[in-house]
Each structure stands twice: as C-alpha cells, then as structure tokens.
Amino acid sequence: MALQDFLDQLDELGTAAESAFGDAADTETLEAARVTFLGAKKGRLKSIQQQMGSIEREDKPMAGKAFNATKGRIEAAFEAAQQRSNNTDSDSVANAQFDASLPGATFRCGNVHPITQTIEELKEIMGRLGFSIVDGPEIEDDWHNFVALNIPDDHPARDPLENFYLATAAASSGAKDPVGLLLRSQTSTVQIRVMEKTAPPIRIISLGRVYRPDTADATHYPMFHQIEGLMIDTNVSLADLKSVLRLFATSYLGDDVTIRFRPSFFPFTEPSVEADYYWNGQWVEFGGAGMVDPNVLKAVGYDPEEVTGFAFGLGVERLCMRRHGVTDIREFYKNDVRFLAQF
Ligand code: FA5
C-alpha cells in the first residue's frame, strides 16, 4: 500500500471518529461509536493497523508514527465525549431529584452569648438604680491597675505570676512607665479613670473583661468579666453599699437568694467586705466591695474629709452561673452550640 493512501485513510478515520464521538447524545451511542472506532478486534483503527504490513519497508517508520498520532487523537476525542456524558448524567440525576415543592433548608438562628445577655441585664438593673455606664481600656498601666488603687510596690498582687504583663506592647508603647503595662486584672482601674476626670457626685458602673493567670476550674477562668460599681458623694455610707448590693443581687438572682457579707481586705477599700451567695449547699463568692480608701480619694485629687464613697467588683460569670444553674464556668467558653443555644 502506498504511504500517502495510508496517511489519507488515517486522517479520514480521525475526523470520522471525532465527529461520531462529538455527536453521541447518550451513553449507548457513545459506546457503539467506541466499538466502531476503538474496538479491540473489529474496530476501524485495528483494521487500519493491519494494513501497515503492506507498506513499503522504508515508509514503515513514518506510517507507524502517523498511526500512533491518530490513535491518540481518537482516544482523546472519546475521553472528552465520555467526560461530557458523565457531567450531563449527574446533572440530570440532580434535576430529577429536585422537587420545587419541598420546603427550603432551614438556617439555625444564632443567639446572644449568655455572658453578653447577663451584661445587658446587669446594666439595665443598675441603670434603674441610677448608675450610668462607662468603659475602660483592657490594657492598663501600673498607675491605674496598682498605684492609684493603693497597691504598693511590694504587694503580692503585682507578682508576675498573678498578672499578664505585656512585654511587647510595653516596649513599643512609649508610655511613661512601659514596664508596667498589663492586661487589667480587675475593673477597679475604671474607678480611677473616672475619678481623675470627674468631680463628685459619681454613680457609675463599668463592665468588661479582666485577665488573671488562674488555672481554669469549675469557678475560675483566666479571662472573665467583672462589673465594677462606684458611688461617691457626701455622706455615702456602708449601709448604702449594703442596700445597693442586696437590691442588685435580688433583682438579678431572685428574691429567694440568700447573700452574706464577710469582712475582707482590699488595699483600695476600708472597710472591705466579700459578698457571697448560697448555692448548691455552699457559699460562693461573687464579689468584693467596700468604702473607697481615703488614700485612693487623695490619689485622684478628692478631699476625703468632704466626700466618701463605696465601690464593688463582682464576677459576671459567677452571677450568670447561679442564675442559670451552670455548674462549670468553662462551659461558657467551649463554644459548644448545644450548650449556648439553651440561653
Ligand atoms: C476584685 O477583683 C476587686 N477589684 C473587687 C473590688 C472592687 C473590691 C471594688 C472592692 C472594691 P476579687 O479578686 O475578689 O476582687 O474578684 C472579684 C470577683 O471576681 C470574685 O468574687 C469572683 O466572683 C470573680 N473572680 C475572681 N477571679 C475569677 C476567675 N479566675 N474566674 C472567674 N471569676 C473570678
């Protein structure tokens, strides 16, 4: 057989195969076309291959090369057609299953985190008692977290093991005393910030995150929230503190709540008390409080002979736990929606 005739046949076969595969509308037609062109025994490609034996010896290399190229071309056309057919099939399966009368997929609505809900409620209760809300920074300096609160240099509350000092932020802050920058360990810092800028009378609360390197257990977490209250005026007494704290506790926890005050010590209050509530057979501490120490009043420029005041700092998580019967503070921060969706 002449080489040119062989090459012409190959070319014609390639074109015919491409068109047959391209036209195949379903898998049966495609399979039939595959058998016609690529069938192992009687396929048209196979029969052309058999004709190679009659080609002149010196033309054989060229004929072989052309044959392989055509084989590749036909196989590629088949694979492309097969791919198209698979896609169309899966589309048609999806289309067949789509039922426009079915209700749409429902989306679960998120809800407000229980601690955020508690914060909102506490603000509301204290708002009714005439306290306004102020905010303070979470990164604090030595002055507001310790010095102005009458916490001396050698006090254990300053220990690096009790605080999250910020080495990086401190170095780059340009603050007067950069070594002392830390994540605030209590919201009492806000008392100082308010008194520095405002003349008495004062009646504020501040709610926010505080940080302590406490090991997490059922009642402790290294990041938690406090509500700080401060009232400064002429003739404010410990009796006022007691009434406000009792009203606060019963408004949030319910009239049946039993609370008690224990004598305590805080460097920034004198006298100081610890407030506990009774729950699950034991007393749980929910906050500290006391009459603002005269040294603190002096540090912010007030005259302790003219004004007095009380302050308190309560753990928001502990209040929320009591209210909702949560026995482990860690549940609030596991981000388990099965827990969070209950509030
Ligand atoms: C203070 O932080 C004082 N600043 C409170 C205060 C304010 C006293 C104003 C006087 C005047 P204390 O360290 O006890 O006090 O913390 C107050 C409350 O925060 C505790 O009673 C407790 O309810 C809560 N609390 C303390 N540590 C944790 C913790 N790791 N996890 C969760 N709650 C905590």
GROMACS .gro file of C-alpha atoms and ligand atoms in nm:
model
  377
    1MET     CA    1   0.000   0.000   0.000
    2ALA     CA    2   0.124   0.349  -0.085
    3LEU     CA    3   0.218   0.560   0.215
    4GLN     CA    4   0.006   0.854   0.103
    5ASP     CA    5  -0.308   0.640   0.079
    6PHE     CA    6  -0.243   0.511   0.428
    7LEU     CA    7  -0.200   0.863   0.567
    8ASP     CA    8  -0.518   0.980   0.394
    9GLN     CA    9  -0.712   0.690   0.546
   10LEU     CA   10  -0.580   0.774   0.892
   11ASP     CA   11  -0.680   1.136   0.857
   12GLU     CA   12  -1.027   1.044   0.738
   13LEU     CA   13  -1.068   0.797   1.025
   14GLY     CA   14  -0.964   1.057   1.284
   15THR     CA   15  -1.217   1.308   1.150
   16ALA     CA   16  -1.494   1.049   1.136
   17ALA     CA   17  -1.424   0.932   1.493
   18GLU     CA   18  -1.420   1.288   1.630
   19SER     CA   19  -1.750   1.363   1.470
   20ALA     CA   20  -1.909   1.036   1.590
   21PHE     CA   21  -1.795   1.088   1.949
   22GLY     CA   22  -1.896   1.454   1.936
   23ASP     CA   23  -2.246   1.367   1.811
   24ALA     CA   24  -2.311   1.085   2.059
   25ALA     CA   25  -2.609   1.210   2.262
   26ASP     CA   26  -2.620   0.932   2.520
   27THR     CA   27  -2.401   0.666   2.670
   28GLU     CA   28  -2.531   0.388   2.445
   29THR     CA   29  -2.447   0.577   2.124
   30LEU     CA   30  -2.109   0.667   2.265
   31GLU     CA   31  -2.035   0.307   2.349
   32ALA     CA   32  -2.138   0.198   1.999
   33ALA     CA   33  -1.905   0.459   1.847
   34ARG     CA   34  -1.624   0.339   2.072
   35VAL     CA   35  -1.669  -0.018   1.949
   36THR     CA   36  -1.675   0.105   1.586
   37PHE     CA   37  -1.353   0.302   1.610
   38LEU     CA   38  -1.157   0.159   1.901
   39GLY     CA   39  -1.294  -0.198   1.923
   40ALA     CA   40  -1.003  -0.434   2.001
   41LYS     CA   41  -1.094  -0.695   1.739
   42LYS     CA   42  -1.302  -0.537   1.467
   43GLY     CA   43  -1.258  -0.167   1.529
   44ARG     CA   44  -1.170   0.056   1.233
   45LEU     CA   45  -0.845   0.162   1.392
   46LYS     CA   46  -0.747  -0.201   1.432
   47SER     CA   47  -0.819  -0.279   1.068
   48ILE     CA   48  -0.609   0.015   0.951
   49GLN     CA   49  -0.328  -0.109   1.172
   50GLN     CA   50  -0.344  -0.443   0.996
   51GLN     CA   51  -0.284  -0.271   0.663
   52MET     CA   52   0.053  -0.149   0.780
   53GLY     CA   53   0.200  -0.484   0.687
   54SER     CA   54   0.162  -0.395   0.319
   55ILE     CA   55   0.352  -0.068   0.341
   56GLU     CA   56   0.700  -0.042   0.192
   57ARG     CA   57   0.974  -0.114   0.440
   58GLU     CA   58   1.133   0.232   0.421
   59ASP     CA   59   0.792   0.402   0.474
   60LYS     CA   60   0.708   0.198   0.781
   61PRO     CA   61   0.857   0.433   1.045
   62MET     CA   62   0.658   0.729   0.910
   63ALA     CA   63   0.342   0.518   0.886
   64GLY     CA   64   0.382   0.395   1.246
   65LYS     CA   65   0.424   0.747   1.374
   66ALA     CA   66   0.115   0.870   1.191
   67PHE     CA   67  -0.083   0.572   1.317
   68ASN     CA   68   0.009   0.644   1.680
   69ALA     CA   69  -0.085   1.011   1.640
   70THR     CA   70  -0.427   0.919   1.500
   71LYS     CA   71  -0.481   0.663   1.773
   72GLY     CA   72  -0.409   0.931   2.035
   73ARG     CA   73  -0.644   1.175   1.859
   74ILE     CA   74  -0.931   0.924   1.854
   75GLU     CA   75  -0.879   0.818   2.215
   76ALA     CA   76  -0.873   1.184   2.327
   77ALA     CA   77  -1.198   1.253   2.140
   78PHE     CA   78  -1.357   0.952   2.311
   79GLU     CA   79  -1.243   1.057   2.660
   80ALA     CA   80  -1.372   1.409   2.608
   81ALA     CA   81  -1.709   1.276   2.498
   82GLN     CA   82  -1.719   1.039   2.795
   83GLN     CA   83  -1.645   1.327   3.035
   84ARG     CA   84  -1.925   1.534   2.886
   85SER     CA   85  -2.160   1.244   2.916
   86ASN     CA   86  -2.074   1.189   3.287
   87ASN     CA   87  -2.138   1.553   3.369
   88THR     CA   88  -2.468   1.556   3.186
   89ASP     CA   89  -2.572   1.238   3.361
   90SER     CA   90  -2.505   1.376   3.707
   91ASP     CA   91  -2.686   1.698   3.615
   92SER     CA   92  -2.982   1.501   3.505
   93VAL     CA   93  -2.978   1.298   3.828
   94ALA     CA   94  -2.974   1.620   4.030
   95ASN     CA   95  -3.250   1.763   3.816
   96ALA     CA   96  -3.453   1.450   3.852
   97GLN     CA   97  -3.427   1.474   4.236
   98PHE     CA   98  -3.510   1.843   4.262
   99ASP     CA   99  -3.859   1.892   4.393
  100ALA     CA  100  -3.962   2.257   4.389
  101SER     CA  101  -4.250   2.189   4.629
  102LEU     CA  102  -4.018   2.081   4.915
  103PRO     CA  103  -3.965   2.337   5.197
  104GLY     CA  104  -3.627   2.515   5.180
  105ALA     CA  105  -3.336   2.423   5.408
  106THR     CA  106  -3.379   2.596   5.743
  107PHE     CA  107  -3.095   2.803   5.888
  108ARG     CA  108  -3.032   2.790   6.260
  109CYS     CA  109  -3.052   3.136   6.408
  110GLY     CA  110  -2.763   3.229   6.634
  111ASN     CA  111  -2.835   3.370   6.979
  112VAL     CA  112  -2.664   3.616   7.207
  113HIS     CA  113  -2.393   3.462   7.430
  114PRO     CA  114  -2.519   3.408   7.789
  115ILE     CA  115  -2.248   3.634   7.932
  116THR     CA  116  -2.342   3.913   7.692
  117GLN     CA  117  -2.707   3.864   7.789
  118THR     CA  118  -2.609   3.884   8.156
  119ILE     CA  119  -2.409   4.202   8.097
  120GLU     CA  120  -2.706   4.365   7.926
  121GLU     CA  121  -2.935   4.269   8.213
  122LEU     CA  122  -2.692   4.391   8.480
  123LYS     CA  123  -2.661   4.724   8.300
  124GLU     CA  124  -3.037   4.751   8.297
  125ILE     CA  125  -3.072   4.675   8.669
  126MET     CA  126  -2.801   4.921   8.768
  127GLY     CA  127  -2.943   5.178   8.524
  128ARG     CA  128  -3.269   5.162   8.717
  129LEU     CA  129  -3.074   5.232   9.038
  130GLY     CA  130  -2.935   5.548   8.875
  131PHE     CA  131  -2.587   5.424   8.776
  132SER     CA  132  -2.453   5.525   8.435
  133ILE     CA  133  -2.221   5.305   8.228
  134VAL     CA  134  -1.859   5.383   8.149
  135ASP     CA  135  -1.590   5.192   7.966
  136GLY     CA  136  -1.219   5.150   8.028
  137PRO     CA  137  -0.922   5.000   7.841
  138GLU     CA  138  -0.826   4.634   7.879
  139ILE     CA  139  -0.454   4.717   7.852
  140GLU     CA  140  -0.366   4.912   8.162
  141ASP     CA  141  -0.066   5.080   8.315
  142ASP     CA  142   0.086   5.037   8.657
  143TRP     CA  143  -0.073   5.356   8.787
  144HIS     CA  144  -0.435   5.263   8.717
  145ASN     CA  145  -0.407   4.892   8.795
  146PHE     CA  146  -0.200   4.930   9.112
  147VAL     CA  147  -0.052   5.259   9.233
  148ALA     CA  148  -0.367   5.472   9.243
  149LEU     CA  149  -0.552   5.177   9.396
  150ASN     CA  150  -0.320   5.192   9.694
  151ILE     CA  151  -0.140   4.869   9.598
  152PRO     CA  152   0.223   4.924   9.699
  153ASP     CA  153   0.530   4.809   9.503
  154ASP     CA  154   0.592   4.503   9.716
  155HIS     CA  155   0.229   4.384   9.719
  156PRO     CA  156   0.180   4.021   9.607
  157ALA     CA  157  -0.100   4.132   9.370
  158ARG     CA  158   0.173   4.276   9.145
  159ASP     CA  159   0.355   3.945   9.115
  160PRO     CA  160   0.423   3.842   8.752
  161LEU     CA  161   0.265   3.509   8.840
  162GLU     CA  162  -0.061   3.689   8.921
  163ASN     CA  163  -0.076   3.911   8.611
  164PHE     CA  164  -0.041   3.910   8.234
  165TYR     CA  165   0.232   4.172   8.182
  166LEU     CA  166   0.271   4.280   7.819
  167ALA     CA  167   0.640   4.281   7.728
  168THR     CA  168   0.590   4.363   7.358
  169ALA     CA  169   0.323   4.624   7.399
  170ALA     CA  170   0.521   4.777   7.685
  171ALA     CA  171   0.836   4.812   7.482
  172SER     CA  172   0.666   4.979   7.186
  173SER     CA  173   0.407   5.190   7.368
  174GLY     CA  174   0.623   5.487   7.458
  175ALA     CA  175   0.431   5.505   7.788
  176LYS     CA  176   0.594   5.682   8.083
  177ASP     CA  177   0.632   5.355   8.268
  178PRO     CA  178   0.637   5.098   7.989
  179VAL     CA  179   0.743   4.808   8.209
  180GLY     CA  180   0.414   4.818   8.393
  181LEU     CA  181   0.172   4.760   8.104
  182LEU     CA  182  -0.054   4.462   8.158
  183LEU     CA  183  -0.393   4.315   8.075
  184ARG     CA  184  -0.605   4.461   8.355
  185SER     CA  185  -0.660   4.217   8.639
  186GLN     CA  186  -0.970   4.396   8.770
  187THR     CA  187  -1.219   4.658   8.658
  188SER     CA  188  -1.133   4.875   8.959
  189THR     CA  189  -0.896   5.053   8.717
  190VAL     CA  190  -1.201   5.226   8.573
  191GLN     CA  191  -1.285   5.384   8.912
  192ILE     CA  192  -0.955   5.570   8.895
  193ARG     CA  193  -1.001   5.678   8.534
  194VAL     CA  194  -1.347   5.815   8.613
  195MET     CA  195  -1.247   5.993   8.935
  196GLU     CA  196  -0.942   6.150   8.765
  197LYS     CA  197  -1.168   6.318   8.512
  198THR     CA  198  -1.492   6.379   8.701
  199ALA     CA  199  -1.583   6.578   9.007
  200PRO     CA  200  -1.821   6.418   9.261
  201PRO     CA  201  -2.100   6.318   9.282
  202ILE     CA  202  -2.033   5.998   9.087
  203ARG     CA  203  -2.254   5.696   9.032
  204ILE     CA  204  -2.119   5.465   8.765
  205ILE     CA  205  -2.076   5.103   8.669
  206SER     CA  206  -1.827   4.953   8.428
  207LEU     CA  207  -1.846   4.605   8.279
  208GLY     CA  208  -1.575   4.424   8.091
  209ARG     CA  209  -1.312   4.156   8.057
  210VAL     CA  210  -1.032   4.108   8.306
  211TYR     CA  211  -0.740   3.869   8.290
  212ARG     CA  212  -0.558   3.662   8.550
  213PRO     CA  213  -0.326   3.363   8.509
  214ASP     CA  214  -0.563   3.148   8.718
  215THR     CA  215  -0.586   2.779   8.637
  216ALA     CA  216  -0.924   2.706   8.484
  217ASP     CA  217  -1.156   2.503   8.707
  218ALA     CA  218  -1.530   2.494   8.775
  219THR     CA  219  -1.537   2.851   8.915
  220HIS     CA  220  -1.221   3.012   8.769
  221TYR     CA  221  -1.121   3.111   8.418
  222PRO     CA  222  -0.813   3.311   8.309
  223MET     CA  223  -1.035   3.560   8.126
  224PHE     CA  224  -1.362   3.656   8.290
  225HIS     CA  225  -1.589   3.957   8.329
  226GLN     CA  226  -1.642   4.191   8.618
  227ILE     CA  227  -1.899   4.457   8.693
  228GLU     CA  228  -1.748   4.743   8.885
  229GLY     CA  229  -1.963   4.992   9.069
  230LEU     CA  230  -1.861   5.324   9.219
  231MET     CA  231  -2.062   5.580   9.412
  232ILE     CA  232  -1.903   5.896   9.552
  233ASP     CA  233  -2.092   6.173   9.724
  234THR     CA  234  -2.119   6.346  10.057
  235ASN     CA  235  -2.229   6.112  10.335
  236VAL     CA  236  -2.222   5.783  10.142
  237SER     CA  237  -2.205   5.503  10.397
  238LEU     CA  238  -2.155   5.127  10.426
  239ALA     CA  239  -2.532   5.099  10.475
  240ASP     CA  240  -2.581   5.243  10.123
  241LEU     CA  241  -2.340   4.981   9.986
  242LYS     CA  242  -2.531   4.704  10.158
  243SER     CA  243  -2.866   4.824  10.024
  244VAL     CA  244  -2.738   4.858   9.669
  245LEU     CA  245  -2.568   4.516   9.669
  246ARG     CA  246  -2.869   4.347   9.821
  247LEU     CA  247  -3.107   4.512   9.574
  248PHE     CA  248  -2.874   4.421   9.291
  249ALA     CA  249  -2.850   4.055   9.398
  250THR     CA  250  -3.222   4.008   9.448
  251SER     CA  251  -3.305   4.187   9.120
  252TYR     CA  252  -3.078   3.956   8.924
  253LEU     CA  253  -3.084   3.629   9.120
  254GLY     CA  254  -3.436   3.645   9.260
  255ASP     CA  255  -3.596   3.724   9.595
  256ASP     CA  256  -3.515   3.378   9.727
  257VAL     CA  257  -3.140   3.436   9.708
  258THR     CA  258  -2.952   3.428  10.034
  259ILE     CA  259  -2.648   3.653  10.039
  260ARG     CA  260  -2.399   3.739  10.309
  261PHE     CA  261  -2.118   3.990  10.365
  262ARG     CA  262  -1.790   3.885  10.524
  263PRO     CA  263  -1.520   4.120  10.649
  264SER     CA  264  -1.234   4.120  10.400
  265PHE     CA  265  -0.939   4.323  10.280
  266PHE     CA  266  -0.871   4.517   9.961
  267PRO     CA  267  -0.597   4.782   9.952
  268PHE     CA  268  -0.835   5.030   9.787
  269THR     CA  269  -1.130   4.997  10.028
  270GLU     CA  270  -1.158   5.039  10.403
  271PRO     CA  271  -1.355   4.869  10.546
  272SER     CA  272  -1.380   4.591  10.288
  273VAL     CA  273  -1.631   4.308  10.251
  274GLU     CA  274  -1.669   3.996  10.048
  275ALA     CA  275  -2.019   3.920   9.910
  276ASP     CA  276  -2.128   3.555   9.885
  277TYR     CA  277  -2.447   3.380   9.780
  278TYR     CA  278  -2.567   3.041   9.890
  279TRP     CA  279  -2.594   2.780   9.619
  280ASN     CA  280  -2.591   2.403   9.594
  281GLY     CA  281  -2.521   2.361   9.962
  282GLN     CA  282  -2.229   2.602   9.975
  283TRP     CA  283  -2.141   2.969   9.983
  284VAL     CA  284  -2.000   3.103   9.655
  285GLU     CA  285  -1.814   3.432   9.647
  286PHE     CA  286  -1.949   3.668   9.384
  287GLY     CA  287  -1.763   3.985   9.458
  288GLY     CA  288  -1.564   4.221   9.673
  289ALA     CA  289  -1.667   4.565   9.794
  290GLY     CA  290  -1.602   4.834  10.050
  291MET     CA  291  -1.576   5.203  10.127
  292VAL     CA  292  -1.324   5.375   9.898
  293ASP     CA  293  -0.997   5.411  10.090
  294PRO     CA  294  -0.903   5.777  10.172
  295ASN     CA  295  -0.565   5.716  10.003
  296VAL     CA  296  -0.743   5.641   9.675
  297LEU     CA  297  -0.956   5.953   9.708
  298LYS     CA  298  -0.640   6.157   9.766
  299ALA     CA  299  -0.461   5.993   9.467
  300VAL     CA  300  -0.728   6.128   9.232
  301GLY     CA  301  -0.737   6.470   9.394
  302TYR     CA  302  -1.052   6.438   9.609
  303ASP     CA  303  -1.072   6.556   9.969
  304PRO     CA  304  -1.160   6.253  10.191
  305GLU     CA  305  -1.292   6.496  10.451
  306GLU     CA  306  -1.555   6.618  10.207
  307VAL     CA  307  -1.660   6.310  10.013
  308THR     CA  308  -1.693   5.941  10.080
  309GLY     CA  309  -1.797   5.654   9.861
  310PHE     CA  310  -1.830   5.284   9.806
  311ALA     CA  311  -1.705   5.054   9.531
  312PHE     CA  312  -1.773   4.696   9.440
  313GLY     CA  313  -1.643   4.446   9.185
  314LEU     CA  314  -1.846   4.135   9.105
  315GLY     CA  315  -1.777   3.833   8.884
  316VAL     CA  316  -2.026   3.831   8.596
  317GLU     CA  317  -1.976   3.461   8.514
  318ARG     CA  318  -2.045   3.363   8.876
  319LEU     CA  319  -2.373   3.558   8.872
  320CYS     CA  320  -2.476   3.404   8.542
  321MET     CA  321  -2.389   3.055   8.671
  322ARG     CA  322  -2.610   3.098   8.974
  323ARG     CA  323  -2.895   3.238   8.771
  324HIS     CA  324  -2.896   2.959   8.512
  325GLY     CA  325  -2.777   2.665   8.720
  326VAL     CA  326  -2.447   2.631   8.531
  327THR     CA  327  -2.208   2.430   8.744
  328ASP     CA  328  -1.887   2.482   8.544
  329ILE     CA  329  -1.762   2.823   8.423
  330ARG     CA  330  -1.564   2.655   8.141
  331GLU     CA  331  -1.890   2.574   7.960
  332PHE     CA  332  -1.922   2.943   7.865
  333TYR     CA  333  -1.605   2.935   7.660
  334LYS     CA  334  -1.611   2.593   7.493
  335ASN     CA  335  -1.822   2.734   7.209
  336ASP     CA  336  -2.041   2.428   7.211
  337VAL     CA  337  -2.365   2.540   7.044
  338ARG     CA  338  -2.562   2.267   7.221
  339PHE     CA  339  -2.480   2.450   7.547
  340LEU     CA  340  -2.501   2.806   7.415
  341ALA     CA  341  -2.831   2.754   7.233
  342GLN     CA  342  -3.007   2.693   7.567
  343PHE     CA  343  -2.993   3.058   7.672
  344FA5     C1  344  -1.150   4.223   9.290
  344FA5     O1  345  -1.118   4.199   9.172
  344FA5     C2  346  -1.174   4.361   9.336
  344FA5     N1  347  -1.134   4.456   9.238
  344FA5     C3  348  -1.319   4.378   9.374
  344FA5     C4  349  -1.348   4.505   9.444
  344FA5     C5  350  -1.388   4.615   9.371
  344FA5     C6  351  -1.330   4.516   9.583
  344FA5     C7  352  -1.413   4.738   9.438
  344FA5     C8  353  -1.353   4.635   9.648
  344FA5     C9  354  -1.396   4.745   9.576
  344FA5     P1  355  -1.163   3.975   9.359
  344FA5     O2  356  -1.025   3.941   9.320
  344FA5     O3  357  -1.217   3.908   9.478
  344FA5     O4  358  -1.179   4.129   9.380
  344FA5     O5  359  -1.259   3.942   9.234
  344FA5    C10  360  -1.394   3.980   9.235
  344FA5    C11  361  -1.480   3.867   9.183
  344FA5     O6  362  -1.436   3.826   9.054
  344FA5    C12  363  -1.473   3.738   9.264
  344FA5     O7  364  -1.558   3.748   9.375
  344FA5    C13  365  -1.524   3.637   9.166
  344FA5     O8  366  -1.663   3.642   9.155
  344FA5    C14  367  -1.466   3.690   9.037
  344FA5     N2  368  -1.344   3.617   9.000
  344FA5    C15  369  -1.219   3.633   9.050
  344FA5     N3  370  -1.131   3.553   8.988
  344FA5    C16  371  -1.203   3.486   8.895
  344FA5    C17  372  -1.170   3.388   8.796
  344FA5     N4  373  -1.047   3.347   8.775
  344FA5     N5  374  -1.269   3.340   8.717
  344FA5    C18  375  -1.397   3.384   8.734
  344FA5     N6  376  -1.433   3.477   8.823
  344FA5    C19  377  -1.339   3.526   8.903
   0.00000   0.00000   0.00000
